Coordinates of C-alpha atoms in Angstrom, one line a residue:
Chain A
M1452 CA 166.0 -3.5 80.2
I1453 CA 166.8 -7.0 78.2
E1454 CA 165.6 -9.3 79.0
I1455 CA 167.1 -12.7 78.1
K1456 CA 165.7 -16.3 77.7
V1457 CA 168.1 -19.6 77.7
D1458 CA 166.4 -22.7 75.3
E1459 CA 167.0 -25.3 77.8
D1460 CA 166.6 -28.0 75.6
A1461 CA 169.3 -26.5 73.3
C1462 CA 171.3 -25.2 76.2
V1463 CA 174.4 -27.9 75.8
G1464 CA 175.7 -26.1 79.4
C1465 CA 179.6 -25.5 77.8
G1466 CA 179.8 -22.3 79.9
L1467 CA 181.6 -20.1 77.3
C1468 CA 178.6 -17.3 78.0
V1469 CA 179.6 -17.7 81.3
K1470 CA 183.0 -17.4 81.3
D1471 CA 182.8 -14.3 78.6
C1472 CA 179.9 -11.9 79.6
P1473 CA 182.5 -9.1 81.5
M1474 CA 179.4 -8.5 83.0
E1475 CA 178.8 -12.0 84.8
V1476 CA 175.2 -12.2 83.8
F1477 CA 175.0 -15.4 83.3
Q1478 CA 175.4 -18.9 85.8
L1479 CA 175.5 -21.7 85.4
Q1480 CA 173.1 -23.9 86.9
N1481 CA 172.0 -27.7 87.1
G1482 CA 174.4 -27.8 84.0
V1483 CA 172.8 -25.5 82.0
S1484 CA 173.2 -21.1 81.3
Y1485 CA 170.4 -19.5 83.5
P1486 CA 170.5 -15.3 83.6
A1487 CA 171.4 -14.8 86.6
H1488 CA 171.5 -10.8 86.8
P1489 CA 170.1 -9.1 83.4
E1490 CA 169.7 -6.3 84.4
N1491 CA 173.1 -6.3 84.3
C1492 CA 173.5 -6.4 80.4
M1493 CA 174.4 -4.3 77.8
G1494 CA 173.0 -5.7 74.9
C1495 CA 177.0 -7.0 72.9
L1496 CA 175.6 -10.1 71.5
S1497 CA 178.9 -11.7 72.6
C1498 CA 177.2 -14.5 73.8
H1499 CA 174.5 -14.8 71.4
E1500 CA 177.4 -15.5 69.0
I1501 CA 179.6 -17.3 71.2
C1502 CA 176.6 -19.6 72.2
P1503 CA 177.6 -23.1 70.4
A1504 CA 174.1 -24.0 70.6
Q1505 CA 172.3 -20.2 70.1
A1506 CA 170.3 -20.5 73.1
L1507 CA 170.4 -17.3 73.7
E1508 CA 167.5 -14.6 72.6
H1509 CA 167.7 -10.9 73.6
K1510 CA 165.1 -8.9 73.8
G1511 CA 165.6 -5.2 73.8
V1512 CA 168.3 -5.2 72.6
V1513 CA 169.7 -2.4 70.1
P1514 CA 171.5 -3.9 67.1
S1515 CA 173.5 -1.9 65.6
R1516 CA 174.1 -0.1 62.0
R1517 CA 174.9 -3.4 60.1
M1518 CA 178.0 -1.7 57.5
Y1519 CA 179.7 -4.0 57.1
I1520 CA 177.6 -6.2 55.2
S1521 CA 177.7 -6.8 52.1
M1522 CA 174.3 -6.9 50.0
K1523 CA 175.4 -8.3 47.0
V1524 CA 176.9 -11.7 49.1
C1525 CA 173.1 -11.6 50.7
N1526 CA 171.4 -11.2 47.4
M1527 CA 173.6 -14.4 46.6
L1528 CA 172.6 -16.2 49.4
R1529 CA 169.1 -15.9 49.7
K1530 CA 168.8 -17.2 46.1
V1531 CA 170.6 -20.2 47.6
I1532 CA 168.1 -20.7 50.9
Chain B
M789 CA 182.7 -7.5 16.9
P790 CA 182.1 -6.6 20.2
A791 CA 183.7 -3.0 20.5
S792 CA 187.2 -3.8 23.1
Y793 CA 188.2 -2.6 26.8
I794 CA 189.4 0.6 25.6
D795 CA 186.8 1.8 23.5
E796 CA 184.0 1.1 25.9
A797 CA 186.2 2.7 28.6
K798 CA 186.9 5.9 26.9
K799 CA 183.3 6.4 25.6
Q800 CA 181.9 5.0 29.0
F801 CA 183.8 8.9 30.6
K802 CA 183.9 10.9 27.5
T803 CA 181.9 13.5 28.4
D804 CA 181.4 17.3 26.9
L805 CA 180.8 18.7 30.2
V806 CA 182.8 22.4 31.7
F807 CA 183.9 22.5 34.5
K808 CA 183.7 25.9 35.6
A809 CA 186.1 27.0 38.0
E810 CA 182.6 28.8 40.6
D811 CA 181.0 25.0 40.2
V812 CA 180.5 24.3 44.0
P813 CA 179.1 20.4 44.7
L814 CA 175.8 21.0 46.0
R815 CA 175.4 17.8 47.0
C816 CA 177.3 13.8 47.6
D817 CA 177.3 12.5 44.1
P818 CA 176.5 9.8 44.1
P819 CA 173.7 9.4 46.5
A820 CA 174.2 7.2 49.7
A821 CA 172.5 4.0 48.4
E822 CA 175.1 3.8 45.5
L823 CA 177.9 4.1 47.7
E824 CA 177.9 0.5 48.9
V825 CA 180.9 -0.4 47.1
T826 CA 182.6 3.0 47.8
L827 CA 182.2 2.4 51.6
H828 CA 182.5 -1.5 51.5
G829 CA 186.6 -0.7 49.4
L830 CA 187.1 2.6 52.0
M831 CA 186.5 0.2 55.0
Q832 CA 188.3 -2.7 53.8
M833 CA 191.9 -0.8 52.5
N834 CA 191.5 1.4 55.9
G835 CA 191.2 -2.6 57.9
Y836 CA 194.3 -3.8 55.6
I837 CA 196.1 -0.4 56.3
I838 CA 196.2 -1.3 60.1
K839 CA 196.3 -4.7 60.3
S840 CA 199.5 -3.9 58.0
L841 CA 201.1 -1.2 60.4
E842 CA 200.6 -3.9 63.3
E843 CA 202.1 -6.9 61.9
I844 CA 205.4 -4.4 61.3
A845 CA 205.2 -1.8 63.8
G846 CA 203.8 -4.7 66.8
R847 CA 202.4 -2.2 69.6
G848 CA 203.7 0.3 68.8
A849 CA 200.7 0.4 66.7
N850 CA 198.3 1.7 69.4
A851 CA 200.6 4.8 70.0
V852 CA 200.0 5.7 66.7
T853 CA 196.3 4.7 65.7
Y854 CA 195.7 6.9 68.9
R855 CA 197.9 9.6 68.5
A856 CA 195.9 9.7 64.9
G857 CA 192.3 9.3 66.7
K858 CA 193.1 12.0 69.9
K859 CA 194.6 14.6 66.5
F860 CA 191.1 13.8 65.6
G861 CA 189.6 14.7 67.7
H862 CA 191.4 17.4 68.6
E863 CA 190.0 19.1 65.4
V864 CA 186.9 18.5 65.0
A865 CA 186.5 19.9 68.0
K866 CA 187.9 22.8 68.7
Y867 CA 184.9 24.4 67.0
F868 CA 182.4 23.0 69.4
E869 CA 181.5 25.4 72.8
K870 CA 184.4 24.5 75.7
K871 CA 181.2 22.9 78.2
D872 CA 182.2 22.4 82.8
D873 CA 179.7 19.9 84.0
V874 CA 180.4 16.7 82.0
E875 CA 176.9 15.8 81.3
D876 CA 176.6 18.1 79.1
A877 CA 180.6 17.5 77.4
L878 CA 178.6 14.3 76.4
R879 CA 175.3 15.4 74.6
E880 CA 178.4 18.1 72.5
L881 CA 179.8 14.4 72.1
S882 CA 177.7 12.3 71.1
Y883 CA 176.5 15.6 68.6
I884 CA 180.2 15.8 67.0
L885 CA 180.3 11.8 66.0
H886 CA 177.4 11.6 64.8
G887 CA 176.4 9.6 61.8
Q888 CA 180.1 7.6 62.9
Y889 CA 179.2 6.2 66.5
S890 CA 176.4 6.0 69.3
F891 CA 176.9 6.0 73.2
E892 CA 175.2 5.8 75.8
P893 CA 176.3 6.5 79.0
W894 CA 175.6 3.1 80.9
K895 CA 175.6 1.9 84.7
P896 CA 175.4 -1.9 86.4
G897 CA 172.1 -2.6 88.3
D898 CA 173.7 -2.2 91.8
R899 CA 174.6 1.1 91.4
D900 CA 172.9 4.6 91.5
D901 CA 174.7 6.6 89.7
Y902 CA 176.0 6.9 86.1
I903 CA 179.1 10.3 86.5
V904 CA 181.4 8.4 89.7
E905 CA 183.4 11.1 90.7
D906 CA 186.2 9.5 93.5
E907 CA 189.9 10.2 94.3
S908 CA 191.0 9.2 90.5
G909 CA 188.6 12.4 89.0
T910 CA 185.4 11.2 87.0
F911 CA 183.9 8.3 85.1
I912 CA 181.2 7.1 83.6
Y913 CA 181.0 3.9 81.3
L914 CA 179.5 4.4 77.8
V915 CA 178.1 1.6 75.8
F916 CA 178.5 2.3 71.9
H917 CA 176.4 0.7 69.4
D918 CA 176.8 1.9 66.1
C919 CA 181.1 1.9 65.5
I920 CA 182.4 2.2 61.9
V921 CA 186.0 0.6 63.6
R922 CA 183.9 -2.2 64.5
Q923 CA 182.5 -2.0 61.3
T924 CA 185.0 -2.8 59.2
L925 CA 187.2 -5.6 61.7
R926 CA 184.4 -8.2 60.8
R927 CA 184.4 -6.9 57.2
I928 CA 187.4 -7.8 56.7
G929 CA 187.6 -10.7 59.7
E930 CA 189.8 -8.9 62.4
D931 CA 189.9 -9.1 66.0
Q932 CA 188.2 -5.8 67.6
G933 CA 190.0 -4.4 70.5
G934 CA 193.7 -3.6 68.7
P935 CA 195.1 -0.7 66.9
F936 CA 192.0 0.0 65.0
C937 CA 189.7 0.4 68.3
Q938 CA 192.7 2.7 69.3
T939 CA 191.6 5.9 66.8
L940 CA 188.3 5.2 68.6
C941 CA 189.7 5.8 71.8
G942 CA 192.1 8.8 71.1
Y943 CA 188.9 10.1 68.9
V944 CA 186.4 10.7 71.5
V945 CA 189.6 11.3 74.3
G946 CA 190.5 14.2 72.1
A947 CA 187.3 15.7 71.7
V948 CA 186.5 15.5 75.4
E949 CA 190.0 16.7 75.8
E950 CA 189.2 19.8 74.1
I951 CA 185.4 20.4 75.2
T952 CA 185.6 19.8 78.6
G953 CA 189.9 21.4 79.1
K954 CA 190.6 18.4 81.3
R955 CA 192.8 15.3 80.7
G956 CA 191.3 12.3 79.3
K957 CA 191.3 8.9 79.1
L958 CA 188.9 5.8 77.5
E959 CA 189.8 2.2 78.7
I960 CA 188.1 -1.0 76.7
I961 CA 185.8 -2.6 78.2
H962 CA 184.3 -5.3 76.9
T963 CA 183.5 -5.3 73.0
G964 CA 181.2 -7.5 71.1
P965 CA 179.2 -8.2 67.9
N966 CA 176.7 -5.8 68.9
A967 CA 178.1 -3.1 71.4
C968 CA 181.3 -2.5 73.2
L969 CA 181.6 -1.0 76.5
K970 CA 184.5 1.5 77.1
K971 CA 185.0 3.8 80.8
L972 CA 184.9 7.3 79.8
I973 CA 187.8 9.3 82.9
L974 CA 188.0 13.0 82.8
K975 CA 191.1 14.0 85.5

């Protein structure tokens, strides 16, 4: 099962993860997101991508192969960063 | 004095190689690690073909790409063993899609079985992890769930129909950056 952690200090309570998740994994509780049904998470990481505060962390997700990333661009970024 | 571009290009493509009719390539050349530029070029070209198709044909683009995928699925799967059992068919399907797409059966936490049978037929949820369609769409910055995703739907349906002999349908339930949820229905 995928474990989901929400950084409560970072979460701004926008509710985007609640709205976006098709499996209703998240709920808003006391103004912050709470993973009420992590057992329903399929690891699509839509919430992860949509979260404006980068407050979500998923453990146990199978990462899909990322063939779309251009290594040329990554190498340039590495030099800058 | 630097050599002209034409001289450089001519030198680059000059070879004494004798290509005989019986020469059969034993491997892909160059090695896969050197194919990044080729892959990205292909991904971008595919993406823009689909984008242009959608701009010109509108919603009809979905039907075109679905049909293309379905033909591909039927063509690829026709050499595979026919299976009646859904699990065996999925195993065959994963073998067919290997290297391009990977999927796993999925069910919500409150459900007991992966394969559900009701009056409308048999269905199973599949989470697609690796997907060359998703990779291509993200490469060119396009939305998921459009006509290009229909190629995968058609591909899977075509292959499953060929393996099981039943009519199939693949519904897109959700698309995400790392995985997509789809519902495979067999009638």
